[in-house]
Amino acid sequence: METHDLTAMFLALGVLLAAARGLGELARRCKQPEVLGEILAGIILGPTIMGVLAPGLMAALFPTEGPAATALTGLTTLGITLFLLVAGLEVDLPTTRQHGKVAFGIGLWGMLVPFALGFGVALSAPGLLEQQPRVSPVVVALFFGTALSISALPVIARVLMDLNIYRTRVGAVTIGAAFGDNLFGTIMFATILGVMGAPAQTGWWIGARVLVTLGFAAVMLTVVRGSVHRALPWIETHMSRSSGVLGFALCLTLLGAALSEALGVHAILGAFLVGVVVGDSTHFREQTRAAILHFVSAFFAPLFFATIGLRVNFARSFDWPLVLVVLALATAGKLVGCGLSARASGWTGRESAAIGFAMNARGAMEILFGLLGYQHGIISERMLVALIVMAIATSMMSGPAMQRLLRLERPRRVADYQGVTVFLQPLRALSREGAIRELAQAAGTVAGIEANALEAPLLSSEFAFPSPVASGVAVVAAEVPGLTAPLVGVGVPGGAIDFGASAEPADLLFIVLRSRSASSWQDKILADLARNLMDVRVRERVLAGSGWRDFLSRLKS
Amino acid sequence: METHDLTAMFLALGVLLAAARGLGELARRCKQPEVLGEILAGIILGPTIMGVLAPGLMAALFPTEGPAATALTGLTTLGITLFLLVAGLEVDLPTTRQHGKVAFGIGLWGMLVPFALGFGVALSAPGLLEQQPRVSPVVVALFFGTALSISALPVIARVLMDLNIYRTRVGAVTIGAAFGDNLFGTIMFATILGVMGAPAQTGWWIGARVLVTLGFAAVMLTVVRGSVHRALPWIETHMSRSSGVLGFALCLTLLGAALSEALGVHAILGAFLVGVVVGDSTHFREQTRAAILHFVSAFFAPLFFATIGLRVNFARSFDWPLVLVVLALATAGKLVGCGLSARASGWTGRESAAIGFAMNARGAMEILFGLLGYQHGIISERMLVALIVMAIATSMMSGPAMQRLLRLERPRRVADYQGVTVFLQPLRALSREGAIRELAQAAGTVAGIEANALEAPLLSSEFAFPSPVASGVAVVAAEVPGLTAPLVGVGVPGGAIDFGASAEPADLLFIVLRSRSASSWQDKILADLARNLMDVRVRERVLAGSGWRDFLSRLKS
């Protein structure tokens, strides 16, 4: 590569990443999936907008031929592979097994019905779905069916957490079903893409291909899974703490991708299965998972999703009827498949519909598969755009729909709390113990209780279970027998207080004192506190305020 | 890229990374720099060894032309850029300023003398240095002089830490000098490479180039540094915690690299300066630095250093006389330059020589610059091999030379300790408090001291400053008035004990009780404990043992 190509490569990467990260963050702030902003970045920089306004600039920034373009393609392909590694790491085999029968039923019917719907419509009305001329109608129908049947595990997990029902039975079953859905969906996609990539396609040959794919998946999930589980402790012990397992996981991913490509399956399957296999081992550390996740979501994923907009003209290929048909088929398929299966397992109608809407979220996986189908010539550009819009729309509707269906009351908020509170800013104390004492004393004075009666339980609770400091916030809670109303104290230290329990010091301290007969109401307040204060923006606002009323209003806003 | 090219790319990346990580870890275990193993991986897989034994296999694995080769080049170039980002993040401007005058003198003379030596020899004996025909002798002399004058900051920092003198005056001054050395060395290299990359080269033109480079560096280190420092808190507050700053730093790196390439300076300078600028901000979090460092050292750096061996035939180009001349010039230059400057600032002869040997370590930076010079046609393949050997040899000799010169006694080891000890395996207690009590009681019984006299100080010290758990080890230390000999207790809990102070639970607990007149001897024992037990391998051995003697012998081995 010459100097000119290098400049072009760095510039293209830098501009794409900056736009994708910026708009991705904007989407996140609007409580939308980040992938929406990342795709938007590509739409703005690509033929849809910049290609119309400044075609020369676009051609200069993002050359479509030459070494810089090849290097960019190689890098985004690597990005897809690592994204699938992350997706695989999310799959939790034990959870899938635990809620086995019910989750399996919902997952299975949630795939079969949309698949049958998509397959049938594609075969019976090829014109509607922009049938590509040179591709076998059966392959297109298979692809379209699979595209409708996949769910987006990360989106679903996020929605369930936001609604605070991740740990409920509805949450667990939905996640279990989504895990299975992702596993089988990925295998099907990789098989279809592998079949498409090959020149000859007889029935026997395709059958052999499918058998090879299933064999590959089976070997990965049994033999390789066992070996990795046994190898990880050795690597942890004998290799560098920071990069030993990380390097090992990345090697496996690359080799898995190469092997699955060589077997005629798409590279994504190898990478995804490596993720499942590595993530399943109890010896795989959360830190390593986070290291991969952070780098992929800050670098590779934004680059990859932004390049979609560079290749596709969204304005030209946006086809309302097609978009609506795809959206309707996708939603109907999941609602009927998952909903009826859930209803048959004894859930109420509302719960069943909520599960259906959760599983209906398609998210980034769908977009990735759509793009690969487009690149392999299976679907048209208009169909790709319709799939992308469907993926984003179903992801955006799942949260609100579930909340309404399950009649979830808005989570109880700190701001609603009207009990005895003290707010001290700044705290005089500079130590953890002193700060707790100071807040307890103030709360005692306000509530007319001897300070020591509050201090002692707080300190002994803190001693027994030191509060971790998360995002600069420490919450110390204790039960006080005989307390008639709960007490909340908020303190803003003059300087950050070292809580010892974490490397991070605390710049905001809460004490929560509750009677022994703690109602769930109080737990909700605590949960809301935690949720709110983990959000850096809220914390910043809170720290800038003064006084309890102001504090509440800032929490509310 | 076609399926075939993708398979080739993934396979090449996977095999390279596996070999580089494996041999890198092997080198680390032999207490050698990891880059040695990584280069060795390339030598084995490249023309030096595999090219002789199985040339067909090598050609198939690592194609030199086509999309896969281009993608690989693009990726390793990105790797170089991110490696320079990490190098820049290591530079600590305040430390450089703090020991300003002395460090500056040592750094300056440590660059000037080797530079003059290299420049002079290159000009006067062009044949000796494998003068390339089509390159101006002045440029070659400039390059060779700069190549001799650069020091390896990461290697030096590691050696100083290993010898336990990082925080001494010798350590601080050496690090300060190395920071400055890296900063100016990188600027010079980038300028030379930029000048080389351009077609026309008149005196005026080169002068203008140099001015542009210096101006770029100046703007980065002032205006951009200030803006980044102000921007970081906003990003932390408004963007995603995990990928906000990470994505921002990576964007800046790519754009900085593109800008410096566009200005006619090499991309490495932009990336390096972004690292310096971002790392200098007090708002830049250690976690983000670690995330970048881990991913680069587990993925990009091994890939890049291994590809060197793919391009160069080490057997054919290994030239003993040239290697020895380069090694002698490099070592003499640094020893004379740094040593005399240190001596003139009032250090003893031995200290001055030790500083000289520390600064003599060249490490990975030298190798990277050598490769770039080779790619730009400034130096021959034999010269590149000589520079690589020199870089590794100087890195390997600096530690032992310093230890001998400074007459550093072997650090005092736990294994030498002969005082009162108890070793309990397994501990019955399952809580932190219980485990401390149990060990204190046992130690009290053995030493004939009332248990409470030991328990209370330990518990109150633990309450005031909870022990962080590092690598599964917790050390609780306290002073006990009137204690005649120090007491050490070691406990291996039945199950991991939650220390609360860290997310990680402890599977090994130490208590150390010392008299108030704690001698430095005791501190050394503690330091040795910490150093040893941070090492996962040692810990694993220790946990497998039983009894104090066995424990000591395992620590010793």
PDB file of C-alpha atoms in Angstrom, chain A residues 9 12-13 16-17 68-84 266 268 296 299-308 310-311 368 371-372 375, chain B residues 1 6 9-10 71 75 78:
ATOM      1  CA  MET A   9      -7.746   4.196   4.569  1.00  0.00           C
ATOM      2  CA  ALA A  12     -12.239   6.685   5.652  1.00  0.00           C
ATOM      3  CA  LEU A  13     -11.981   4.756   8.916  1.00  0.00           C
ATOM      4  CA  LEU A  16     -16.874   6.629   9.465  1.00  0.00           C
ATOM      5  CA  LEU A  17     -16.070   5.807  13.079  1.00  0.00           C
ATOM      6  CA  ALA A  68      -7.880   1.230   0.551  1.00  0.00           C
ATOM      7  CA  ALA A  69     -11.290  -0.204  -0.395  1.00  0.00           C
ATOM      8  CA  THR A  70      -9.990  -3.783  -0.107  1.00  0.00           C
ATOM      9  CA  ALA A  71      -8.434  -3.057   3.275  1.00  0.00           C
ATOM     10  CA  LEU A  72     -11.699  -1.494   4.460  1.00  0.00           C
ATOM     11  CA  THR A  73     -13.646  -4.553   3.307  1.00  0.00           C
ATOM     12  CA  GLY A  74     -11.203  -6.850   5.060  1.00  0.00           C
ATOM     13  CA  LEU A  75     -11.504  -4.842   8.258  1.00  0.00           C
ATOM     14  CA  THR A  76     -15.312  -4.742   8.247  1.00  0.00           C
ATOM     15  CA  THR A  77     -15.408  -8.467   7.523  1.00  0.00           C
ATOM     16  CA  LEU A  78     -13.190  -8.978  10.544  1.00  0.00           C
ATOM     17  CA  GLY A  79     -15.633  -6.690  12.370  1.00  0.00           C
ATOM     18  CA  ILE A  80     -18.590  -8.927  11.444  1.00  0.00           C
ATOM     19  CA  THR A  81     -16.687 -11.948  12.692  1.00  0.00           C
ATOM     20  CA  LEU A  82     -15.876 -10.336  16.030  1.00  0.00           C
ATOM     21  CA  PHE A  83     -19.468  -9.103  16.320  1.00  0.00           C
ATOM     22  CA  LEU A  84     -20.652 -12.682  15.955  1.00  0.00           C
ATOM     23  CA  HIS A 266     -20.071 -18.822   6.191  1.00  0.00           C
ATOM     24  CA  ILE A 268     -19.927 -16.096  10.877  1.00  0.00           C
ATOM     25  CA  VAL A 296     -16.040  -4.490  19.425  1.00  0.00           C
ATOM     26  CA  PHE A 299     -14.668   0.101  17.101  1.00  0.00           C
ATOM     27  CA  PHE A 300     -15.639  -2.850  14.930  1.00  0.00           C
ATOM     28  CA  ALA A 301     -19.438  -2.789  15.203  1.00  0.00           C
ATOM     29  CA  PRO A 302     -19.903   0.951  14.481  1.00  0.00           C
ATOM     30  CA  LEU A 303     -17.553   0.685  11.497  1.00  0.00           C
ATOM     31  CA  PHE A 304     -19.386  -2.308  10.142  1.00  0.00           C
ATOM     32  CA  PHE A 305     -22.918  -0.975  10.528  1.00  0.00           C
ATOM     33  CA  ALA A 306     -21.925   2.381   9.070  1.00  0.00           C
ATOM     34  CA  THR A 307     -20.522   0.729   5.945  1.00  0.00           C
ATOM     35  CA  ILE A 308     -23.999  -0.677   5.193  1.00  0.00           C
ATOM     36  CA  LEU A 310     -22.158   3.326   2.158  1.00  0.00           C
ATOM     37  CA  ARG A 311     -23.205   0.430  -0.057  1.00  0.00           C
ATOM     38  CA  LEU A 368     -26.139  -8.321   9.449  1.00  0.00           C
ATOM     39  CA  LEU A 371     -26.539  -7.505   4.313  1.00  0.00           C
ATOM     40  CA  LEU A 372     -24.855 -10.861   3.790  1.00  0.00           C
ATOM     41  CA  GLN A 375     -23.934  -9.402  -0.918  1.00  0.00           C
TER      42      GLN A 375
ATOM     43  CA  MET B   1     -13.511 -10.127  -1.547  1.00  0.00           C
ATOM     44  CA  LEU B   6     -11.887 -14.500   3.106  1.00  0.00           C
ATOM     45  CA  MET B   9      -7.416 -13.912   5.292  1.00  0.00           C
ATOM     46  CA  PHE B  10      -8.916 -15.613   8.336  1.00  0.00           C
ATOM     47  CA  ALA B  71      -6.311  -6.777   3.714  1.00  0.00           C
ATOM     48  CA  LEU B  75      -4.759  -4.596   9.217  1.00  0.00           C
ATOM     49  CA  LEU B  78      -3.737  -0.300  11.599  1.00  0.00           C
TER      50      LEU B  78
END
